[in-house]
Structure formats: C-alpha cells, structure tokens
mmCIF file of C-alpha atoms in Angstrom:
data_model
loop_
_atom_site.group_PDB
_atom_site.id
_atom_site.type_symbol
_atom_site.label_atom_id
_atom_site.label_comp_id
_atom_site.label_asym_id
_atom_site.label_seq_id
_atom_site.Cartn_x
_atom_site.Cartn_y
_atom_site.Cartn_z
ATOM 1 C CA UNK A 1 -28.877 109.381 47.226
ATOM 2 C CA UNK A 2 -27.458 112.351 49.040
ATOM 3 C CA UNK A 3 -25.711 112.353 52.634
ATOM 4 C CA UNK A 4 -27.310 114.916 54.381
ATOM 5 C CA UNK A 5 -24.897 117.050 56.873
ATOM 6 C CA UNK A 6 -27.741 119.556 57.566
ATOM 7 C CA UNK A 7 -31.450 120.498 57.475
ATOM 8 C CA UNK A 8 -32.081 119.874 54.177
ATOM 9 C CA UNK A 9 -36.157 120.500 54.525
ATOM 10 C CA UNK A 10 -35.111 124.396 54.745
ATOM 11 C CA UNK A 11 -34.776 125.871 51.084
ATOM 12 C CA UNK A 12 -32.620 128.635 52.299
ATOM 13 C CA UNK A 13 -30.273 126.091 54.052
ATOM 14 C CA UNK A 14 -30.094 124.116 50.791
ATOM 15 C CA UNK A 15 -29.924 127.734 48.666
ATOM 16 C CA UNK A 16 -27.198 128.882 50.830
ATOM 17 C CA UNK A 17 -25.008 125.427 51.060
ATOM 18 C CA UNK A 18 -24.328 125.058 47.378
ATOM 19 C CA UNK A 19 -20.515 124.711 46.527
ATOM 20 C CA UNK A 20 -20.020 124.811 50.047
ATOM 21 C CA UNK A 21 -17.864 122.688 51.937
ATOM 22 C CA UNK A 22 -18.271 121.204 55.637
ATOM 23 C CA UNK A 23 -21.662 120.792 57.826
ATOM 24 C CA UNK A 24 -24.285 122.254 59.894
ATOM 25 C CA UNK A 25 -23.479 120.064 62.664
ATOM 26 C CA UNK A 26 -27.184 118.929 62.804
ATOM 27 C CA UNK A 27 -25.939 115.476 62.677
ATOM 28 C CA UNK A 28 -25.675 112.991 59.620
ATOM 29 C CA UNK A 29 -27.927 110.875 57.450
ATOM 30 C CA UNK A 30 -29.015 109.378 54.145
ATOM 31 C CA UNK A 31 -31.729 110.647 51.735
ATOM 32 C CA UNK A 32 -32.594 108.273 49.544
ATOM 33 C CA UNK A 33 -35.012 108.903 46.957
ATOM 34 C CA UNK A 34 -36.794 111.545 49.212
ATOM 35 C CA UNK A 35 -36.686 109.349 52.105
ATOM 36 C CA UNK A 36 -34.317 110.356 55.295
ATOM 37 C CA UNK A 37 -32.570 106.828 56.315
ATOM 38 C CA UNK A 38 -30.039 106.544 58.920
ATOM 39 C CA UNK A 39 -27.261 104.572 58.266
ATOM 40 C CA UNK A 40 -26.931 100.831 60.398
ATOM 41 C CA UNK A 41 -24.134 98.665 59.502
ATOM 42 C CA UNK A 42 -20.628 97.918 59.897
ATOM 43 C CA UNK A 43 -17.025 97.862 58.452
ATOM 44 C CA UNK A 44 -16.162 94.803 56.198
ATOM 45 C CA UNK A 45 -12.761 93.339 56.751
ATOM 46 C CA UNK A 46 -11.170 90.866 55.068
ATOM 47 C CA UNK A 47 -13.015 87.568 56.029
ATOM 48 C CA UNK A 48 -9.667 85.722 56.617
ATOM 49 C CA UNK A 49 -5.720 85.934 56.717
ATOM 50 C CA UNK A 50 -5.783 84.114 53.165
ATOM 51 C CA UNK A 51 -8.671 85.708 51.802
ATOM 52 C CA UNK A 52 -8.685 83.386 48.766
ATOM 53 C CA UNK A 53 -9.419 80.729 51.113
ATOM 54 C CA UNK A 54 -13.383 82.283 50.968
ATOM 55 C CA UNK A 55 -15.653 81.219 47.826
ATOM 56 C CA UNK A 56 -18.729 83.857 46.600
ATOM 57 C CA UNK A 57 -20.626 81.868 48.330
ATOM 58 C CA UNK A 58 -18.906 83.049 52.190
ATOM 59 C CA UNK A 59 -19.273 86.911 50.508
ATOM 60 C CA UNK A 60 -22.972 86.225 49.393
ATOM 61 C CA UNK A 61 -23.375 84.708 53.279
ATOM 62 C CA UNK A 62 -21.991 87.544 54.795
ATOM 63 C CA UNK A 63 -24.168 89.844 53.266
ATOM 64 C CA UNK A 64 -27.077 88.333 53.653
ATOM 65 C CA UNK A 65 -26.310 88.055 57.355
ATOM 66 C CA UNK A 66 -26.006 91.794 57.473
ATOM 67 C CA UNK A 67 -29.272 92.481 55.607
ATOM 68 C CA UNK A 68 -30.735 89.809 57.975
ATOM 69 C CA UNK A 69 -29.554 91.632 60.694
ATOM 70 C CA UNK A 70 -31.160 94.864 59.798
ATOM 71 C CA UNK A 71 -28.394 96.918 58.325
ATOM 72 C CA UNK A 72 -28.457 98.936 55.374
ATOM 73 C CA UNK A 73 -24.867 100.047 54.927
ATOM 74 C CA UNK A 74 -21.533 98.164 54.638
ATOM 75 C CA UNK A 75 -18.184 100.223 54.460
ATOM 76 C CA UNK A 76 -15.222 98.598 52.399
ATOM 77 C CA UNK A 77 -12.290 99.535 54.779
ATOM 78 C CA UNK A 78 -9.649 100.892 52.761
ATOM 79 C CA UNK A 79 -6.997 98.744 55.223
ATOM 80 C CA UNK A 80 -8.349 95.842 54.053
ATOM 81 C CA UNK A 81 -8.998 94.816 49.971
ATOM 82 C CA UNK A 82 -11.374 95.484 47.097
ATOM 83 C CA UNK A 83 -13.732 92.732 47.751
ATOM 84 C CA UNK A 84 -14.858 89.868 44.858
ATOM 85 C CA UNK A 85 -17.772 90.472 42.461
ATOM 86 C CA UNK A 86 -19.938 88.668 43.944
ATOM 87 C CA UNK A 87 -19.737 90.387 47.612
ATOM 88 C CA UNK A 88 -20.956 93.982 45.506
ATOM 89 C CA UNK A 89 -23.564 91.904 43.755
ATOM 90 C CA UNK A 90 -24.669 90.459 46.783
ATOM 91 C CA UNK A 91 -25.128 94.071 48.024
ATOM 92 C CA UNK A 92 -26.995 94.966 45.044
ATOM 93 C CA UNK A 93 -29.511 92.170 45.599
ATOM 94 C CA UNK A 94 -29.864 92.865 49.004
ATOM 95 C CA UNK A 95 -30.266 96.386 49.012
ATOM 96 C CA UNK A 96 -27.331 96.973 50.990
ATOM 97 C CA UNK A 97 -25.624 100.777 50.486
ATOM 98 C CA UNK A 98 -21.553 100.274 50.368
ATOM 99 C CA UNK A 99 -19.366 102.976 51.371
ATOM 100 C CA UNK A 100 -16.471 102.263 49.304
ATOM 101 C CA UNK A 101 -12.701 103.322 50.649
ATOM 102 C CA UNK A 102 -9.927 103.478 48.578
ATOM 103 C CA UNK A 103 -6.961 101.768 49.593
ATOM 104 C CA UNK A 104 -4.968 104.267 51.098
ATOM 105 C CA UNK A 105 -4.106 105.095 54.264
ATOM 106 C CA UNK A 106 -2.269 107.924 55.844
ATOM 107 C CA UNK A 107 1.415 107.971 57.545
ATOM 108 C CA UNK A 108 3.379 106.106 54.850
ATOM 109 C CA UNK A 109 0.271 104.668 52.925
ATOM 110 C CA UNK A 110 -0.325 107.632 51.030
ATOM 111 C CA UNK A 111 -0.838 107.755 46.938
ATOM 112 C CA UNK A 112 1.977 109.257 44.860
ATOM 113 C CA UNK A 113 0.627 111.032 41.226
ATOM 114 C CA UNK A 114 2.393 108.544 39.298
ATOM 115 C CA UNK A 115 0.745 106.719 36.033
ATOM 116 C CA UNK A 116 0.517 103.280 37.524
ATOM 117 C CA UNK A 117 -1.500 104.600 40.767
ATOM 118 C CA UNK A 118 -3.274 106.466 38.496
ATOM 119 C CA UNK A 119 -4.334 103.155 35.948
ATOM 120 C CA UNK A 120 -4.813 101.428 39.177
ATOM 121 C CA UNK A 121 -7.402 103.603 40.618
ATOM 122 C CA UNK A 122 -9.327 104.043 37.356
ATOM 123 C CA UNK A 123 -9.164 100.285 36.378
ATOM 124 C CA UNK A 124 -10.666 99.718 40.202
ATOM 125 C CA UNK A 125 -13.512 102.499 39.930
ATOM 126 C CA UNK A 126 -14.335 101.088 36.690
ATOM 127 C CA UNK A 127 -14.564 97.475 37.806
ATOM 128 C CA UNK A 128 -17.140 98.704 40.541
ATOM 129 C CA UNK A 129 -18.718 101.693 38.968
ATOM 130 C CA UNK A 130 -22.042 99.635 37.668
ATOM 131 C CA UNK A 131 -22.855 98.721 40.981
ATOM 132 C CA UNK A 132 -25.838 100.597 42.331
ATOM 133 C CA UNK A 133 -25.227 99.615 45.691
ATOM 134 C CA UNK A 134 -21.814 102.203 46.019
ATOM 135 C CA UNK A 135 -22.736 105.018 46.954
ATOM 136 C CA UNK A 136 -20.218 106.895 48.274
ATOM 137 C CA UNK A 137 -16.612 106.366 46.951
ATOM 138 C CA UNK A 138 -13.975 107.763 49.545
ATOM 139 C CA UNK A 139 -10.545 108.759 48.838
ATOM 140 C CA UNK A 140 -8.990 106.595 51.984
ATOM 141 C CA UNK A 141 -9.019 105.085 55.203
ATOM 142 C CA UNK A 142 -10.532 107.777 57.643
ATOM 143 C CA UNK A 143 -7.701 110.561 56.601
ATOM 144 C CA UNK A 144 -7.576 114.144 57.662
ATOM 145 C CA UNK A 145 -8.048 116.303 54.231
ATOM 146 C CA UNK A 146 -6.627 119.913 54.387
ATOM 147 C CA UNK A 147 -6.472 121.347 51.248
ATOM 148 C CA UNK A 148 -3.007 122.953 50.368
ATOM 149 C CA UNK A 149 -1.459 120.284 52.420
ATOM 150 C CA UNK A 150 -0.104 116.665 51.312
ATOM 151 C CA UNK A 151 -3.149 115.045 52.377
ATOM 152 C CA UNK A 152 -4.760 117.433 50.097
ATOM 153 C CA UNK A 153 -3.959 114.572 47.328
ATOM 154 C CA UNK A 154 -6.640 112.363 48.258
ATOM 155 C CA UNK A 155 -9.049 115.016 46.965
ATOM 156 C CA UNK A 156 -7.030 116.427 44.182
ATOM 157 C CA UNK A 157 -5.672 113.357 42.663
ATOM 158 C CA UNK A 158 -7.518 110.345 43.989
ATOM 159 C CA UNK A 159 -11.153 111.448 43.626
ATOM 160 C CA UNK A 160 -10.582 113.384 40.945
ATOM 161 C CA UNK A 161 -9.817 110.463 39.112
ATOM 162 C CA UNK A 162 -12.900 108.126 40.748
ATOM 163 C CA UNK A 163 -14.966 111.256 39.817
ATOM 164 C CA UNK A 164 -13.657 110.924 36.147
ATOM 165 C CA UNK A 165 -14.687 107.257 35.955
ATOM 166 C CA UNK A 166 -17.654 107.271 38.049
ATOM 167 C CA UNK A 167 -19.572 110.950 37.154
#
C-alpha cells in the first residue's frame, strides 16, 4: 500500500522524493499492490449517542453496506471512538481500507507526553495493529502539523509511538 502524492510512474520523481516531505500537487491516490485505486468512502461516526446500545452485528451491517455501496475506504474519525473488534474485522473481510485517526483533536484536545497517554496509545495501536485492513494510522483529527511548533507533537510523540508498535 502506498498513498501516492505524485507521479510515481517517473523513476526520477520517485529517486528524487525519498525522505522528502509534502507533494507534487498531482493530486492523491492509493497504490495497492501495483494497482493505482482511488479512494471512495466515508467518515465513520459513532453509530449512536450510547454507542453500547449497537451489537457486532450493527458494525458488521454497516460495513457491509459500505462495501455494498462501492466504497473501498472507511476513515475512523478521531472525534468519535476506537470502534469494536468486530467493525475492523468486518473491514478485513470485506476488503475495506480504514484510515485510522487517533483520538485527538486540536484547540484543547491535544496529547500531553505523559506515561498514561503514552500506555494508552500503544495499548490502542496494539489492539488494532493485526488488522490488514488499517492502512494508514493518523496522529489526529484533521490537525495542522508544523514541525517546531506544539502541534509538532502529533508527529513527534504520537506517531512515533504508533510507529513503534505498528513498524
């Protein structure tokens, strides 16, 4: 799986873009196993105010309505919740590719670098890691990252750690 941000058919393009940050501005899309794929799905919310209310079975049914409906990506929102087992196995089954948010947000939802954020975000990533369906983890819920600024933690801290427990 790669996102692609350029024109990745052009070896000098690819040559010239390692350990680079940022895009071509060509547009955006999936590779997958070779294959370009453009991305067609939605955002998963929680299902319900009292999301315990909802059985696997009401996860299973909402992913097979999206696969049903022709889309090949779901993105956790990181406003919402991690979302039961069997929701990820469900998108495993169905071939459905998750984009996976952490739960943060910017302006007063930020992380701190403390030990229990830190045992919370590895015991998470862990939990999910096996799935094959995740494939992109992201460090919050649509922030602006500027390294050597505050937000900068959501690179430095929080997928540091996801990249420790999911290489």
């Amino acid at each position: 799986f790669a996102l692609v941000t350029g024109n990745d058919t052009d070896p000098a393009y690819v040559r010239n873009s390692i350990g680079k940050e940022g895009t071509d501005f060509v547009g955006m899309y999936y590779r997958v196993n070779g294959i370009p794929m453009w991305s067609r799905g939605a955002n998963m919310i929680p299902m319900d105010a009292l999301e315990g209310r909802l059985n696997a079975e009401a996860h299973v049914q909402v992913v097979k309505s999206a696969a049903l409906a022709k889309m090949n990506t779901l993105r956790v929102w990181g406003g919402g919740m991690f979302l039961p087992s069997s929701w990820y196995d469900a998108c495993d089954d169905y071939g459905i590719m998750v984009i996976q948010d952490q739960m943060y947000a910017q302006g007063g939802h930020d992380p701190k670098t403390t030990k229990t954020q830190e045992m919370e975000i590895r015991h998470n990533v862990r939990l999910l890691a096996h799935h094959p369906s995740i494939v992109i983890w992201d460090g919050c819920n649509e922030c602006l990252i500027v390294m050597d600024e505050p937000s900068s933690i959501y690179a430095t801290f929080v997928m540091r750690l996801v990249a420790e427990e999911d290489g």
